[in-house]
Amino acid sequence: MRAKVEELQQRMGVPTFALHRADLHDLLIGAAEGTEIRLGHTATGLLGPGTLAFEGPDGRGELTADVIVAADGIRSNVRTALFPGHPAPAYAGYVTWRAVVEAGHAPAGMPMVITETWGRGRRFGVIPLADGRVYWYSTESWPEGTGAYDTLAQVAARHADWHRPIPELIAATSPDALIRHDIHALAAPLDTYVSGRVALLGDAAHALTPDLGQGAAQALEDAATLTAFLSATDDVDAALLRYDQVRRPRSQQVARASAQVGRIIQLRHPVAATVRDTLASLLPAGTYLTATTRTLDWQPPKAA
């Protein structure tokens, strides 16, 4: 896998590295210096064309704008207001536990490369971060809501006989750092990301499973595309239409691919898992790289 990652970097001409979501937030907020940002507010719905209802620390309020960009997540209230009959996000069939090990606490001699180890209906991923911290995740194919109160000790027990440094990495984790989620995705794709002067963005438009690590990436692609089109014209309606036409096919294709990868990796049946592992070991590096490059090799659209 390491050789494939290095070859991918050479083919794309850019380095590959992992960034903690909180660090990404800091970078984006820093770049938005001078822009008014109100924290602790929740969009609750729409009061009419261009008017957003919200709740904040000081109670309920409303905001009117030329364009509303709804990036309010997988449980988007704005999406529900726009498309009340659309199916809710669906359970993807597995649970995930995640944590970050602080810098200097990771096992000595641990390879600083991204890895993922597969079992039957479970996996364990290790992603070293640029500042010395290590992010890890563990998954289990279970019915929704199962194991809702699992502790770090119980996660460690599931991986006690897995290869190094997995047990040691879990042992180096603070119990307070562990988070758990049932994985959901917007399995039924939307017919449009735009309604009037409201544009859906990120998980609000195309919530996908984390199997390709593309959730935040697709939201950033959305934002870059929407900004480019709105900046290029005074015709807001035309810009929003173009945004929908460009972003919906790509983001929904990535969402389908991510869901398919998750279904394959999370196979529980011994025979199916064995076939999966055998095929993965025989997969030529070129095939892997072509599929990966298709997902990662994206360029912002030209505004004109």
Tab-separated table of C-alpha atoms in Angstrom:
chain	number	residue	atom	x	y	z
A	1	MET	CA	0.000	0.000	0.000
A	2	ARG	CA	2.837	2.393	0.820
A	3	ALA	CA	4.309	1.933	-2.674
A	4	LYS	CA	0.896	2.671	-4.196
A	5	VAL	CA	0.548	5.887	-2.168
A	6	GLU	CA	4.011	7.071	-3.203
A	7	GLU	CA	3.264	6.269	-6.859
A	8	LEU	CA	0.001	8.179	-6.588
A	9	GLN	CA	1.871	11.236	-5.289
A	10	GLN	CA	4.302	11.070	-8.205
A	11	ARG	CA	1.509	10.680	-10.758
A	12	MET	CA	-0.516	13.596	-9.415
A	13	GLY	CA	2.552	15.769	-8.816
A	14	VAL	CA	1.403	16.809	-5.330
A	15	PRO	CA	2.115	15.455	-1.837
A	16	THR	CA	-0.556	13.570	0.063
A	17	PHE	CA	-1.068	14.440	3.725
A	18	ALA	CA	-3.779	14.314	6.359
A	19	LEU	CA	-5.209	17.309	8.178
A	20	HIS	CA	-7.344	17.344	11.319
A	21	ARG	CA	-10.793	18.810	10.741
A	22	ALA	CA	-10.319	21.392	13.510
A	23	ASP	CA	-7.101	22.590	11.859
A	24	LEU	CA	-8.948	22.927	8.563
A	25	HIS	CA	-11.593	25.030	10.318
A	26	ASP	CA	-8.881	27.304	11.714
A	27	LEU	CA	-7.365	27.765	8.253
A	28	LEU	CA	-10.724	28.604	6.696
A	29	ILE	CA	-11.677	31.012	9.483
A	30	GLY	CA	-8.299	32.703	9.197
A	31	ALA	CA	-8.814	33.159	5.458
A	32	ALA	CA	-12.209	34.741	6.133
A	33	GLU	CA	-10.760	37.555	8.232
A	34	GLY	CA	-13.042	40.581	8.129
A	35	THR	CA	-16.136	38.465	7.470
A	36	GLU	CA	-18.864	38.362	10.109
A	37	ILE	CA	-19.100	34.834	11.543
A	38	ARG	CA	-21.786	33.971	14.092
A	39	LEU	CA	-21.187	30.771	16.017
A	40	GLY	CA	-23.749	28.719	17.917
A	41	HIS	CA	-26.593	29.277	15.448
A	42	THR	CA	-28.803	26.581	13.902
A	43	ALA	CA	-30.785	26.990	10.691
A	44	THR	CA	-34.360	25.896	11.397
A	45	GLY	CA	-36.002	26.433	8.023
A	46	LEU	CA	-37.090	28.955	5.417
A	47	LEU	CA	-39.618	31.727	5.877
A	48	GLY	CA	-39.842	32.582	2.183
A	49	PRO	CA	-37.632	33.289	-0.822
A	50	GLY	CA	-34.265	34.439	0.481
A	51	THR	CA	-35.249	34.433	4.158
A	52	LEU	CA	-33.677	31.968	6.583
A	53	ALA	CA	-35.007	31.175	10.055
A	54	PHE	CA	-32.505	30.316	12.769
A	55	GLU	CA	-32.029	29.818	16.484
A	56	GLY	CA	-29.053	31.236	18.345
A	57	PRO	CA	-27.834	32.098	21.823
A	58	ASP	CA	-30.214	35.063	21.886
A	59	GLY	CA	-33.231	33.133	20.652
A	60	ARG	CA	-34.927	32.921	17.275
A	61	GLY	CA	-34.214	35.181	14.370
A	62	GLU	CA	-34.271	35.506	10.624
A	63	LEU	CA	-31.860	36.562	7.925
A	64	THR	CA	-32.629	37.800	4.422
A	65	ALA	CA	-30.031	37.563	1.662
A	66	ASP	CA	-29.693	37.590	-2.114
A	67	VAL	CA	-28.465	33.984	-1.954
A	68	ILE	CA	-28.698	31.457	0.872
A	69	VAL	CA	-26.041	28.752	0.897
A	70	ALA	CA	-27.287	25.954	3.129
A	71	ALA	CA	-24.366	23.909	4.442
A	72	ASP	CA	-26.170	22.653	7.531
A	73	GLY	CA	-25.069	19.042	7.389
A	74	ILE	CA	-26.509	15.585	6.892
A	75	ARG	CA	-29.636	16.403	8.939
A	76	SER	CA	-30.161	19.651	7.030
A	77	ASN	CA	-33.277	21.507	8.121
A	78	VAL	CA	-33.081	23.619	4.977
A	79	ARG	CA	-33.050	20.523	2.747
A	80	THR	CA	-36.101	19.214	4.590
A	81	ALA	CA	-37.866	22.550	4.098
A	82	LEU	CA	-37.075	22.577	0.387
A	83	PHE	CA	-37.802	18.892	-0.275
A	84	PRO	CA	-40.090	17.651	2.519
A	85	GLY	CA	-40.862	14.359	0.779
A	86	HIS	CA	-37.258	13.360	0.177
A	87	PRO	CA	-36.073	10.230	2.061
A	88	ALA	CA	-34.059	10.850	5.204
A	89	PRO	CA	-30.415	9.745	5.418
A	90	ALA	CA	-30.149	5.949	5.602
A	91	TYR	CA	-28.015	3.752	7.841
A	92	ALA	CA	-24.955	2.499	5.926
A	93	GLY	CA	-24.736	-0.750	7.897
A	94	TYR	CA	-21.800	-0.108	10.166
A	95	VAL	CA	-20.621	1.724	13.282
A	96	THR	CA	-17.360	3.607	13.651
A	97	TRP	CA	-15.221	4.595	16.617
A	98	ARG	CA	-12.632	7.325	16.156
A	99	ALA	CA	-9.933	9.004	18.191
A	100	VAL	CA	-6.748	11.046	17.962
A	101	VAL	CA	-3.605	10.060	19.843
A	102	GLU	CA	-1.648	13.086	20.980
A	103	ALA	CA	1.808	13.813	19.575
A	104	GLY	CA	4.532	11.872	21.349
A	105	HIS	CA	2.158	9.181	22.629
A	106	ALA	CA	2.059	6.985	19.522
A	107	PRO	CA	3.946	3.650	19.701
A	108	ALA	CA	7.678	3.984	19.071
A	109	GLY	CA	8.801	2.960	15.608
A	110	MET	CA	5.304	3.173	14.143
A	111	PRO	CA	5.392	3.704	10.342
A	112	MET	CA	4.168	7.203	9.496
A	113	VAL	CA	2.043	6.080	6.546
A	114	ILE	CA	-1.698	5.800	6.009
A	115	THR	CA	-2.881	2.214	6.409
A	116	GLU	CA	-6.168	0.310	6.624
A	117	THR	CA	-6.466	-3.272	7.868
A	118	TRP	CA	-9.510	-5.381	6.947
A	119	GLY	CA	-11.213	-8.085	8.960
A	120	ARG	CA	-14.617	-9.737	8.615
A	121	GLY	CA	-17.136	-6.956	8.970
A	122	ARG	CA	-14.571	-4.719	10.640
A	123	ARG	CA	-11.494	-2.670	9.838
A	124	PHE	CA	-8.945	-0.420	11.464
A	125	GLY	CA	-7.419	2.650	9.846
A	126	VAL	CA	-4.368	4.629	10.903
A	127	ILE	CA	-3.736	8.155	9.597
A	128	PRO	CA	-0.666	10.033	10.893
A	129	LEU	CA	-1.225	13.791	11.003
A	130	ALA	CA	1.360	16.370	10.006
A	131	ASP	CA	1.922	17.625	13.569
A	132	GLY	CA	2.804	14.246	15.078
A	133	ARG	CA	-0.666	13.248	16.233
A	134	VAL	CA	-2.212	10.030	14.931
A	135	TYR	CA	-5.869	9.648	13.962
A	136	TRP	CA	-7.364	6.159	13.989
A	137	TYR	CA	-10.754	4.614	13.324
A	138	SER	CA	-12.362	1.252	13.895
A	139	THR	CA	-15.555	-0.047	12.259
A	140	GLU	CA	-18.013	-2.891	12.838
A	141	SER	CA	-20.894	-4.116	10.680
A	142	TRP	CA	-23.756	-4.139	13.171
A	143	PRO	CA	-27.457	-3.310	13.260
A	144	GLU	CA	-28.130	0.358	13.829
A	145	GLY	CA	-27.766	1.436	17.459
A	146	THR	CA	-25.826	-1.657	18.547
A	147	GLY	CA	-23.040	-1.071	21.055
A	148	ALA	CA	-24.043	2.515	21.640
A	149	TYR	CA	-22.199	2.679	24.948
A	150	ASP	CA	-18.976	0.902	23.988
A	151	THR	CA	-15.915	1.981	25.928
A	152	LEU	CA	-12.334	2.278	24.760
A	153	ALA	CA	-11.572	-0.946	26.645
A	154	GLN	CA	-14.239	-2.778	24.633
A	155	VAL	CA	-12.859	-1.426	21.365
A	156	ALA	CA	-9.394	-2.539	22.476
A	157	ALA	CA	-10.694	-6.044	23.201
A	158	ARG	CA	-12.004	-6.361	19.635
A	159	HIS	CA	-8.524	-5.668	18.279
A	160	ALA	CA	-6.400	-7.364	20.929
A	161	ASP	CA	-5.096	-9.992	18.481
A	162	TRP	CA	-4.619	-7.623	15.524
A	163	HIS	CA	-1.153	-6.771	14.258
A	164	ARG	CA	1.042	-4.055	15.701
A	165	PRO	CA	0.743	-1.149	16.213
A	166	ILE	CA	-3.075	-1.384	16.460
A	167	PRO	CA	-3.348	-2.629	20.094
A	168	GLU	CA	-0.600	-0.249	21.203
A	169	LEU	CA	-2.223	2.685	19.438
A	170	ILE	CA	-5.543	2.060	21.175
A	171	ALA	CA	-3.716	1.710	24.507
A	172	ALA	CA	-2.121	5.138	23.937
A	173	THR	CA	-5.541	6.736	23.447
A	174	SER	CA	-7.254	8.780	26.141
A	175	PRO	CA	-10.762	7.390	26.890
A	176	ASP	CA	-12.102	10.947	26.598
A	177	ALA	CA	-10.869	11.130	22.986
A	178	LEU	CA	-13.104	8.304	21.754
A	179	ILE	CA	-16.181	9.187	19.682
A	180	ARG	CA	-18.741	6.817	18.171
A	181	HIS	CA	-21.200	7.184	15.298
A	182	ASP	CA	-23.648	5.071	13.372
A	183	ILE	CA	-22.751	5.857	9.764
A	184	HIS	CA	-25.532	7.354	7.669
A	185	ALA	CA	-25.619	8.723	4.133
A	186	LEU	CA	-28.092	10.387	1.792
A	187	ALA	CA	-28.710	7.200	-0.170
A	188	ALA	CA	-31.440	8.724	-2.347
A	189	PRO	CA	-29.784	11.434	-4.490
A	190	LEU	CA	-31.464	14.797	-4.879
A	191	ASP	CA	-32.783	15.852	-8.267
A	192	THR	CA	-31.350	19.334	-7.754
A	193	TYR	CA	-29.141	21.191	-5.281
A	194	VAL	CA	-30.864	24.501	-5.969
A	195	SER	CA	-34.323	25.859	-5.272
A	196	GLY	CA	-34.925	29.510	-6.072
A	197	ARG	CA	-32.113	31.491	-4.475
A	198	VAL	CA	-31.143	28.674	-2.076
A	199	ALA	CA	-28.204	26.383	-2.848
A	200	LEU	CA	-27.416	23.236	-0.859
A	201	LEU	CA	-23.745	22.521	-0.217
A	202	GLY	CA	-21.729	19.690	1.336
A	203	ASP	CA	-23.530	17.040	3.382
A	204	ALA	CA	-26.770	18.992	3.088
A	205	ALA	CA	-26.690	18.190	-0.640
A	206	HIS	CA	-24.904	14.835	-0.856
A	207	ALA	CA	-24.016	13.314	2.514
A	208	LEU	CA	-21.763	10.347	1.806
A	209	THR	CA	-20.076	7.609	3.807
A	210	PRO	CA	-16.478	8.221	4.962
A	211	ASP	CA	-15.078	5.270	2.983
A	212	LEU	CA	-13.220	7.453	0.483
A	213	GLY	CA	-12.468	10.283	2.904
A	214	GLN	CA	-14.331	12.681	0.625
A	215	GLY	CA	-16.969	14.290	2.838
A	216	ALA	CA	-15.179	17.571	3.556
A	217	ALA	CA	-13.391	17.457	0.201
A	218	GLN	CA	-16.658	17.431	-1.739
A	219	ALA	CA	-17.966	20.320	0.350
A	220	LEU	CA	-14.850	22.341	-0.494
A	221	GLU	CA	-15.284	21.522	-4.176
A	222	ASP	CA	-18.891	22.725	-3.911
A	223	ALA	CA	-17.791	25.977	-2.282
A	224	ALA	CA	-15.050	26.669	-4.825
A	225	THR	CA	-17.407	25.977	-7.720
A	226	LEU	CA	-20.259	28.077	-6.365
A	227	THR	CA	-17.912	30.972	-5.591
A	228	ALA	CA	-16.419	30.877	-9.081
A	229	PHE	CA	-19.789	30.962	-10.809
A	230	LEU	CA	-21.319	33.653	-8.595
A	231	SER	CA	-18.219	35.826	-8.986
A	232	ALA	CA	-18.325	35.632	-12.772
A	233	THR	CA	-21.770	37.098	-13.400
A	234	ASP	CA	-24.509	39.325	-12.069
A	235	ASP	CA	-27.064	36.717	-13.151
A	236	VAL	CA	-27.458	34.873	-9.850
A	237	ASP	CA	-30.055	32.438	-11.164
A	238	ALA	CA	-27.801	31.400	-14.045
A	239	ALA	CA	-24.860	30.940	-11.680
A	240	LEU	CA	-26.884	28.727	-9.346
A	241	LEU	CA	-28.167	26.649	-12.251
A	242	ARG	CA	-24.628	26.153	-13.507
A	243	TYR	CA	-23.488	25.167	-10.012
A	244	ASP	CA	-26.158	22.470	-9.880
A	245	GLN	CA	-25.341	21.177	-13.359
A	246	VAL	CA	-21.624	20.921	-12.600
A	247	ARG	CA	-21.585	19.694	-9.019
A	248	ARG	CA	-24.460	17.231	-8.883
A	249	PRO	CA	-23.044	14.613	-11.298
A	250	ARG	CA	-19.562	14.542	-9.736
A	251	SER	CA	-20.582	14.643	-6.077
A	252	GLN	CA	-23.243	11.970	-6.557
A	253	GLN	CA	-20.789	9.755	-8.437
A	254	VAL	CA	-18.303	10.064	-5.563
A	255	ALA	CA	-21.083	9.281	-3.078
A	256	ARG	CA	-22.024	6.114	-5.004
A	257	ALA	CA	-18.389	5.017	-5.185
A	258	SER	CA	-17.888	5.631	-1.477
A	259	ALA	CA	-20.961	3.576	-0.561
A	260	GLN	CA	-19.831	0.741	-2.812
A	261	VAL	CA	-16.360	0.693	-1.261
A	262	GLY	CA	-17.922	0.586	2.205
A	263	ARG	CA	-20.155	-2.349	1.320
A	264	ILE	CA	-17.205	-4.331	-0.016
A	265	ILE	CA	-14.827	-3.614	2.849
A	266	GLN	CA	-17.451	-4.316	5.513
A	267	LEU	CA	-18.303	-7.824	4.216
A	268	ARG	CA	-18.838	-10.227	7.124
A	269	HIS	CA	-19.359	-13.608	5.474
A	270	PRO	CA	-16.109	-15.640	5.599
A	271	VAL	CA	-16.260	-16.692	1.944
A	272	ALA	CA	-17.134	-13.210	0.697
A	273	ALA	CA	-14.395	-11.658	2.839
A	274	THR	CA	-11.836	-14.169	1.546
A	275	VAL	CA	-12.774	-13.429	-2.069
A	276	ARG	CA	-12.529	-9.703	-1.349
A	277	ASP	CA	-9.058	-10.057	0.177
A	278	THR	CA	-7.825	-12.232	-2.675
A	279	LEU	CA	-9.050	-9.850	-5.348
A	280	ALA	CA	-7.564	-6.871	-3.485
A	281	SER	CA	-4.156	-8.562	-3.323
A	282	LEU	CA	-4.270	-9.265	-7.063
A	283	LEU	CA	-5.396	-5.755	-8.036
A	284	PRO	CA	-2.705	-4.146	-10.238
A	285	ALA	CA	-1.299	-0.900	-8.887
A	286	GLY	CA	-2.333	0.828	-12.123
A	287	THR	CA	-5.987	-0.052	-11.595
A	288	TYR	CA	-5.901	1.213	-8.014
A	289	LEU	CA	-4.170	4.416	-9.055
A	290	THR	CA	-6.576	5.095	-11.915
A	291	ALA	CA	-9.592	4.765	-9.613
A	292	THR	CA	-7.994	6.892	-6.896
A	293	THR	CA	-6.827	9.581	-9.278
A	294	ARG	CA	-10.324	9.845	-10.744
A	295	THR	CA	-11.590	10.793	-7.286
A	296	LEU	CA	-8.760	13.075	-6.200
A	297	ASP	CA	-7.744	14.760	-9.451
A	298	TRP	CA	-10.153	17.699	-9.433
A	299	GLN	CA	-9.608	21.264	-10.621
A	300	PRO	CA	-11.821	24.282	-9.896
A	301	PRO	CA	-13.960	25.229	-12.886
A	302	LYS	CA	-13.178	28.272	-14.984
A	303	ALA	CA	-15.563	31.037	-14.064
A	304	ALA	CA	-15.913	32.434	-17.558
